[in-house]
CSV table of C-alpha atoms in Angstrom, one decimal:
chain,number,residue,atom,x,y,z
O,1,UNK,CA,99.0,116.2,81.6
O,2,UNK,CA,97.2,114.5,84.5
O,3,UNK,CA,99.1,111.3,83.8
O,4,UNK,CA,102.4,113.1,84.1
O,5,UNK,CA,101.3,114.7,87.4
O,6,UNK,CA,100.2,111.3,88.7
O,7,UNK,CA,103.6,109.8,87.8
O,8,UNK,CA,105.4,112.7,89.5
O,9,UNK,CA,103.3,112.2,92.7
O,10,UNK,CA,104.2,108.5,92.7
O,11,UNK,CA,107.9,109.4,92.7
O,12,UNK,CA,107.7,111.7,95.8
O,13,UNK,CA,107.8,108.8,98.3
O,14,UNK,CA,111.0,107.6,96.7
O,15,UNK,CA,112.6,111.0,97.1
O,16,UNK,CA,111.4,111.0,100.7
O,17,UNK,CA,113.0,107.5,101.2
O,18,UNK,CA,116.3,108.8,99.8
O,19,UNK,CA,116.2,111.8,102.1
O,20,UNK,CA,115.5,109.5,105.1
O,21,UNK,CA,118.4,107.3,104.1
O,22,UNK,CA,120.8,110.3,104.1
O,23,UNK,CA,119.5,111.4,107.5
O,24,UNK,CA,120.0,107.8,108.8
O,25,UNK,CA,123.6,107.7,107.5
O,26,UNK,CA,124.4,111.0,109.2
O,27,UNK,CA,122.7,110.4,112.5
O,28,UNK,CA,124.0,108.4,115.4
O,29,UNK,CA,126.3,108.6,118.4
O,30,UNK,CA,128.4,110.9,116.3
O,31,UNK,CA,126.4,113.3,114.0
O,32,UNK,CA,128.0,113.8,110.5
O,33,UNK,CA,127.1,116.9,108.6
O,34,UNK,CA,125.5,115.7,105.3
O,35,UNK,CA,127.0,118.7,103.4
O,36,UNK,CA,130.5,117.4,104.2
O,37,UNK,CA,129.9,113.9,102.7
O,38,UNK,CA,131.3,114.9,99.4
O,39,UNK,CA,133.7,117.6,100.5
O,40,UNK,CA,137.4,117.6,101.4
O,41,UNK,CA,136.5,118.1,105.0
O,42,UNK,CA,135.2,114.6,105.2
O,43,UNK,CA,137.6,112.9,107.6
O,44,UNK,CA,138.8,109.3,107.3
O,45,UNK,CA,137.1,108.5,110.6
O,46,UNK,CA,133.8,109.8,109.3
O,47,UNK,CA,134.3,107.9,106.1
O,48,UNK,CA,134.8,104.7,108.0
O,49,UNK,CA,131.7,105.3,110.1
O,50,UNK,CA,129.6,106.0,107.0
O,51,UNK,CA,130.8,103.3,104.6
O,52,UNK,CA,131.5,100.4,107.0
O,53,UNK,CA,129.0,100.8,109.7
O,54,UNK,CA,126.0,102.9,108.8
O,55,UNK,CA,125.6,102.5,105.1
O,56,UNK,CA,125.3,98.7,105.0
O,57,UNK,CA,122.8,98.9,107.9
O,58,UNK,CA,120.7,101.5,106.1
O,59,UNK,CA,120.6,99.4,102.9
O,60,UNK,CA,119.7,96.3,104.8
O,61,UNK,CA,116.9,98.0,106.6
O,62,UNK,CA,115.6,99.3,103.3
O,63,UNK,CA,115.6,95.8,101.9
O,64,UNK,CA,113.9,94.4,105.0
O,65,UNK,CA,111.2,97.2,105.0
O,66,UNK,CA,110.5,96.7,101.3
O,67,UNK,CA,110.1,93.0,101.7
O,68,UNK,CA,107.7,93.3,104.6
O,69,UNK,CA,105.7,96.1,103.0
O,70,UNK,CA,105.4,94.2,99.7
O,71,UNK,CA,104.5,90.9,101.5
O,72,UNK,CA,101.7,92.7,103.5
O,73,UNK,CA,100.2,94.1,100.3
O,74,UNK,CA,100.3,90.7,98.5
O,75,UNK,CA,98.9,88.8,101.5
O,76,UNK,CA,96.1,91.3,102.1
O,77,UNK,CA,95.2,91.1,98.4
O,78,UNK,CA,95.2,87.4,98.1
O,79,UNK,CA,93.4,86.6,101.4
O,80,UNK,CA,91.2,89.7,100.9
O,81,UNK,CA,91.8,90.5,104.6
O,82,UNK,CA,93.1,93.9,105.7
O,83,UNK,CA,94.7,92.4,108.8
O,84,UNK,CA,96.9,89.9,106.9
O,85,UNK,CA,100.7,90.4,107.0
O,86,UNK,CA,103.7,88.1,107.5
O,87,UNK,CA,104.0,88.7,111.3
O,88,UNK,CA,100.3,88.5,112.2
O,89,UNK,CA,99.8,85.4,110.0
O,90,UNK,CA,102.7,83.6,111.8
O,91,UNK,CA,104.9,83.4,108.7
O,92,UNK,CA,107.7,85.4,110.4
O,93,UNK,CA,107.5,83.1,113.5
O,94,UNK,CA,107.8,80.0,111.2
O,95,UNK,CA,110.8,81.5,109.5
O,96,UNK,CA,112.4,82.3,112.8
O,97,UNK,CA,111.8,78.7,114.0
O,98,UNK,CA,113.5,77.4,110.8
O,99,UNK,CA,116.4,79.7,111.2
O,100,UNK,CA,117.0,78.7,114.8
O,101,UNK,CA,116.6,75.0,113.9
O,102,UNK,CA,119.4,75.4,111.3
O,103,UNK,CA,121.6,77.6,113.6
O,104,UNK,CA,123.9,74.8,114.5
O,105,UNK,CA,124.4,73.5,111.0
O,106,UNK,CA,127.7,74.3,109.3
O,107,UNK,CA,127.2,73.0,105.7
O,108,UNK,CA,126.0,75.2,102.8
O,109,UNK,CA,123.8,74.3,99.8
O,110,UNK,CA,125.4,76.8,97.5
O,111,UNK,CA,127.6,79.9,97.6
O,112,UNK,CA,124.9,82.3,98.6
O,113,UNK,CA,122.3,80.1,100.3
O,114,UNK,CA,123.2,79.2,103.9
O,115,UNK,CA,121.3,76.5,105.8
O,116,UNK,CA,119.8,79.3,108.0
O,117,UNK,CA,118.3,80.9,104.9
O,118,UNK,CA,117.0,77.6,103.5
O,119,UNK,CA,115.4,76.5,106.7
O,120,UNK,CA,113.9,79.9,107.3
O,121,UNK,CA,112.2,79.7,103.9
O,122,UNK,CA,111.0,76.2,104.7
O,123,UNK,CA,109.6,77.3,108.0
O,124,UNK,CA,107.8,80.3,106.4
O,125,UNK,CA,106.2,78.0,103.8
O,126,UNK,CA,105.1,75.5,106.4
O,127,UNK,CA,103.6,78.1,108.6
O,128,UNK,CA,101.8,79.9,105.8
O,129,UNK,CA,100.3,76.5,104.6
O,130,UNK,CA,99.2,75.8,108.2
O,131,UNK,CA,97.5,79.1,108.5
O,132,UNK,CA,95.8,78.9,105.1
O,133,UNK,CA,94.7,75.3,105.7
O,134,UNK,CA,93.2,76.1,109.1
O,135,UNK,CA,91.4,79.2,107.8
O,136,UNK,CA,89.8,77.1,105.0
O,137,UNK,CA,88.2,74.7,107.5
O,138,UNK,CA,85.5,77.4,108.3
O,139,UNK,CA,84.7,78.9,104.9
O,140,UNK,CA,81.8,80.9,106.3
O,141,UNK,CA,84.1,83.0,108.5
O,142,UNK,CA,87.4,82.7,106.7
O,143,UNK,CA,88.4,86.3,107.3
O,144,UNK,CA,88.1,85.9,111.1
O,145,UNK,CA,89.7,82.4,111.2
O,146,UNK,CA,92.6,83.6,109.1
O,147,UNK,CA,93.6,86.0,111.8
O,148,UNK,CA,93.0,83.5,114.6
O,149,UNK,CA,94.8,80.8,112.7
O,150,UNK,CA,97.8,83.0,112.2
O,151,UNK,CA,97.9,83.9,115.9
O,152,UNK,CA,97.7,80.3,116.9
O,153,UNK,CA,100.4,79.1,114.4
O,154,UNK,CA,102.6,82.1,115.2
O,155,UNK,CA,102.4,81.5,118.9
O,156,UNK,CA,103.2,77.8,118.5
O,157,UNK,CA,106.3,78.5,116.4
O,158,UNK,CA,107.4,81.2,118.9
O,159,UNK,CA,107.0,78.8,121.8
O,160,UNK,CA,109.0,76.1,120.1
O,161,UNK,CA,111.7,78.7,119.2
O,162,UNK,CA,111.9,79.7,122.8
O,163,UNK,CA,112.5,76.1,123.8
O,164,UNK,CA,115.3,75.8,121.2
O,165,UNK,CA,116.9,79.0,122.7
O,166,UNK,CA,116.7,77.6,126.2
O,167,UNK,CA,118.0,74.1,125.5
O,168,UNK,CA,120.8,74.8,123.1
O,169,UNK,CA,124.3,76.0,124.1
O,170,UNK,CA,125.1,79.5,125.1
O,171,UNK,CA,125.7,80.7,121.5
O,172,UNK,CA,121.9,80.5,120.9
O,173,UNK,CA,121.3,83.1,123.6
O,174,UNK,CA,122.6,85.7,121.2
O,175,UNK,CA,119.5,85.0,119.1
O,176,UNK,CA,117.3,86.6,121.7
O,177,UNK,CA,118.1,90.1,120.6
O,178,UNK,CA,117.7,89.0,117.0
O,179,UNK,CA,114.2,87.7,117.7
O,180,UNK,CA,113.2,91.1,118.9
O,181,UNK,CA,114.3,92.6,115.6
O,182,UNK,CA,117.6,94.4,115.2
O,183,UNK,CA,120.1,95.5,112.6
O,184,UNK,CA,122.8,96.1,115.1
O,185,UNK,CA,126.3,95.1,114.0
O,186,UNK,CA,125.1,94.3,110.5
O,187,UNK,CA,127.7,94.9,107.8
O,188,UNK,CA,128.4,94.4,104.1
O,189,UNK,CA,128.7,90.6,104.4
O,190,UNK,CA,125.1,90.5,105.8
O,191,UNK,CA,123.9,92.8,103.0
O,192,UNK,CA,125.4,90.8,100.2
O,193,UNK,CA,124.2,87.5,101.7
O,194,UNK,CA,120.6,88.6,101.5
O,195,UNK,CA,120.5,91.0,98.6
O,196,UNK,CA,120.1,88.2,95.9
O,197,UNK,CA,117.1,86.3,97.5
O,198,UNK,CA,115.6,89.7,98.5
O,199,UNK,CA,115.6,91.1,95.0
O,200,UNK,CA,114.2,87.8,93.7
O,201,UNK,CA,111.4,88.0,96.3
O,202,UNK,CA,110.6,91.6,95.5
O,203,UNK,CA,110.3,90.7,91.8
O,204,UNK,CA,108.0,87.8,92.5
O,205,UNK,CA,105.8,90.0,94.7
O,206,UNK,CA,105.4,92.5,91.9
O,207,UNK,CA,104.5,89.7,89.5
O,208,UNK,CA,101.5,88.8,91.7
O,209,UNK,CA,99.8,92.2,90.9
O,210,UNK,CA,97.8,91.3,87.8
O,211,UNK,CA,96.3,88.1,89.3
O,212,UNK,CA,95.5,89.8,92.6
O,213,UNK,CA,93.5,92.5,90.6
O,214,UNK,CA,91.4,89.7,89.0
O,215,UNK,CA,91.1,87.9,92.4
O,216,UNK,CA,89.7,91.1,94.0
O,217,UNK,CA,86.4,90.3,92.2
O,218,UNK,CA,86.1,87.2,94.2
O,219,UNK,CA,87.4,83.6,93.9
O,220,UNK,CA,84.5,82.3,91.8
O,221,UNK,CA,84.4,85.3,89.5
O,222,UNK,CA,88.2,85.2,89.0
O,223,UNK,CA,88.0,81.6,88.0
O,224,UNK,CA,85.2,82.4,85.6
O,225,UNK,CA,87.5,85.0,84.0
O,226,UNK,CA,90.1,82.3,83.4
O,227,UNK,CA,92.3,82.8,86.5
O,228,UNK,CA,94.1,79.6,87.6
O,229,UNK,CA,93.5,79.9,91.3
O,230,UNK,CA,95.6,77.0,92.4
O,231,UNK,CA,98.6,78.3,90.4
O,232,UNK,CA,98.1,81.8,91.9
O,233,UNK,CA,97.8,80.4,95.4
O,234,UNK,CA,101.2,78.5,95.0
O,235,UNK,CA,102.9,81.6,93.5
O,236,UNK,CA,101.7,83.9,96.2
O,237,UNK,CA,102.7,81.6,99.0
O,238,UNK,CA,106.1,81.1,97.3
O,239,UNK,CA,106.7,84.8,96.9
O,240,UNK,CA,105.5,85.7,100.4
O,241,UNK,CA,107.4,83.0,102.1
O,242,UNK,CA,110.7,83.9,100.3
O,243,UNK,CA,110.2,87.6,101.2
O,244,UNK,CA,109.3,86.9,104.8
O,245,UNK,CA,112.1,84.5,105.4
O,246,UNK,CA,114.6,86.9,103.8
O,247,UNK,CA,113.4,89.7,106.0
O,248,UNK,CA,113.6,87.5,109.1
O,249,UNK,CA,117.1,86.4,108.3
O,250,UNK,CA,118.2,90.0,107.7
O,251,UNK,CA,116.6,91.7,110.7
O,252,UNK,CA,114.8,89.2,112.9
O,253,UNK,CA,111.1,89.4,113.8
O,254,UNK,CA,109.9,92.9,113.0
O,255,UNK,CA,106.1,93.3,113.2
O,256,UNK,CA,103.4,95.6,111.8
O,257,UNK,CA,105.5,97.1,108.9
O,258,UNK,CA,103.6,94.9,106.5
O,259,UNK,CA,100.3,96.0,108.0
O,260,UNK,CA,100.9,99.8,108.2
O,261,UNK,CA,102.5,100.4,104.7
O,262,UNK,CA,99.8,98.8,102.5
O,263,UNK,CA,97.0,100.6,104.4
O,264,UNK,CA,98.6,104.0,104.0
O,265,UNK,CA,99.3,103.3,100.3
O,266,UNK,CA,95.7,102.1,99.6
O,267,UNK,CA,94.3,105.3,101.1
O,268,UNK,CA,96.5,107.4,98.8
O,269,UNK,CA,96.7,105.5,95.6
O,270,UNK,CA,93.7,103.2,95.6
O,271,UNK,CA,93.5,99.3,95.4
O,272,UNK,CA,95.2,98.6,92.1
O,273,UNK,CA,97.9,96.1,93.0
O,274,UNK,CA,100.5,97.2,90.5
O,275,UNK,CA,100.8,100.5,92.2
O,276,UNK,CA,99.9,99.2,95.7
O,277,UNK,CA,102.6,96.6,95.9
O,278,UNK,CA,105.4,98.8,94.6
O,279,UNK,CA,104.5,101.8,96.8
O,280,UNK,CA,104.0,99.5,99.8
O,281,UNK,CA,107.6,98.5,99.3
O,282,UNK,CA,108.7,102.1,99.3
O,283,UNK,CA,106.6,103.1,102.3
O,284,UNK,CA,107.7,99.9,104.1
O,285,UNK,CA,111.3,100.8,103.6
O,286,UNK,CA,110.7,104.4,104.8
O,287,UNK,CA,108.9,103.2,107.9
O,288,UNK,CA,111.8,100.8,108.6
O,289,UNK,CA,114.5,103.4,108.1
O,290,UNK,CA,112.6,105.9,110.4
O,291,UNK,CA,112.1,103.2,113.1
O,292,UNK,CA,115.7,102.0,113.0
O,293,UNK,CA,117.0,105.6,113.2
O,294,UNK,CA,114.8,106.1,116.3
O,295,UNK,CA,115.9,102.8,117.7
O,296,UNK,CA,119.6,103.7,117.7
O,297,UNK,CA,119.3,107.4,118.7
O,298,UNK,CA,116.5,107.8,121.3
O,299,UNK,CA,118.6,106.2,124.1
O,300,UNK,CA,122.0,106.7,122.5
O,301,UNK,CA,124.6,105.2,123.0
O,302,UNK,CA,122.2,102.4,124.0
O,303,UNK,CA,120.1,100.9,121.3
O,304,UNK,CA,116.4,99.7,121.3
O,305,UNK,CA,115.6,96.7,119.1
O,306,UNK,CA,113.8,98.1,116.0
O,307,UNK,CA,111.1,95.5,116.5
O,308,UNK,CA,110.0,97.2,119.7
O,309,UNK,CA,109.8,100.6,117.9
O,310,UNK,CA,107.6,99.2,115.1
O,311,UNK,CA,105.4,97.4,117.6
O,312,UNK,CA,104.9,100.6,119.6
O,313,UNK,CA,103.8,102.3,116.3
O,314,UNK,CA,101.9,99.3,114.9
O,315,UNK,CA,99.8,98.2,117.9
O,316,UNK,CA,97.6,101.4,117.9
O,317,UNK,CA,97.4,101.2,114.1
O,318,UNK,CA,96.4,97.5,114.3
O,319,UNK,CA,93.6,98.3,116.8
O,320,UNK,CA,92.4,101.1,114.6
O,321,UNK,CA,92.2,98.8,111.5
O,322,UNK,CA,90.7,96.0,113.6
O,323,UNK,CA,87.9,98.3,114.8
O,324,UNK,CA,87.3,99.6,111.3
O,325,UNK,CA,87.3,96.1,109.9
O,326,UNK,CA,84.8,94.8,112.5
O,327,UNK,CA,82.6,97.8,111.9
O,328,UNK,CA,82.4,97.1,108.1
O,329,UNK,CA,81.4,93.4,108.9
O,330,UNK,CA,78.4,94.5,111.0
């Protein structure tokens, strides 16, 4: 009986996410009554607004939020640091640098993988390796150096990205809005371009759960229990880099979603990673939908970049977690 209740409680966030998606589809410069969506009173204009403008944007933001939430849960579990997420660790900045570097390339590796996606993934891998390598130099304070290394690497890639934006032709100036995080003008083409690598990344993140549960006992104990640490390390970096680069390509740099979602989920469901990662994806998607809806309605018809909204929410949350984390270390 208790198991059935637990399963039902775990499905509640999913229903809330669906409800938020419906609200997001109906809310905008023109409000559309949700009760008319399936009725004969649903006009062709409303149908076009919903199906061609709002629905692909909502689905893309769900994907992006799920990727960031799942990546945050996996990185926090692997590095055993509550402050780890793709943005704070500089992975998102590395992916952005790679995407900007490939912005002028016109060739494609295959039908669904553009040079922008490939270079974004490569940039995410390079930045995550740099952060991890720097944090390992000082093993006695690796939790602190992880945060500092991520800040340093992320700042470096952000600076180089800014140089690229300033020195390239005028087309690159359109990337400025993208670097602040935005789903504006996103359509079905954008959604289908990123849905395949995004789904692959989500699956890879979920597959990290069992090894992360073992690793939570400590690196030495985990290896004593038979965990191949080097293999786990490579798998986590691969999954996290693919997820972060997909999220960056879909919506730009959107910070703090990967920090907020896992912390909320951990307080509700506990530290077991099988539940933590999946629920972090759901909560991350919900946070992203809510933030994007606020971004395009608060100053309607003008639009705020969604990255600014998540930062306004995430900075106080980050300070709270940082104070709590520093208090536990004393």
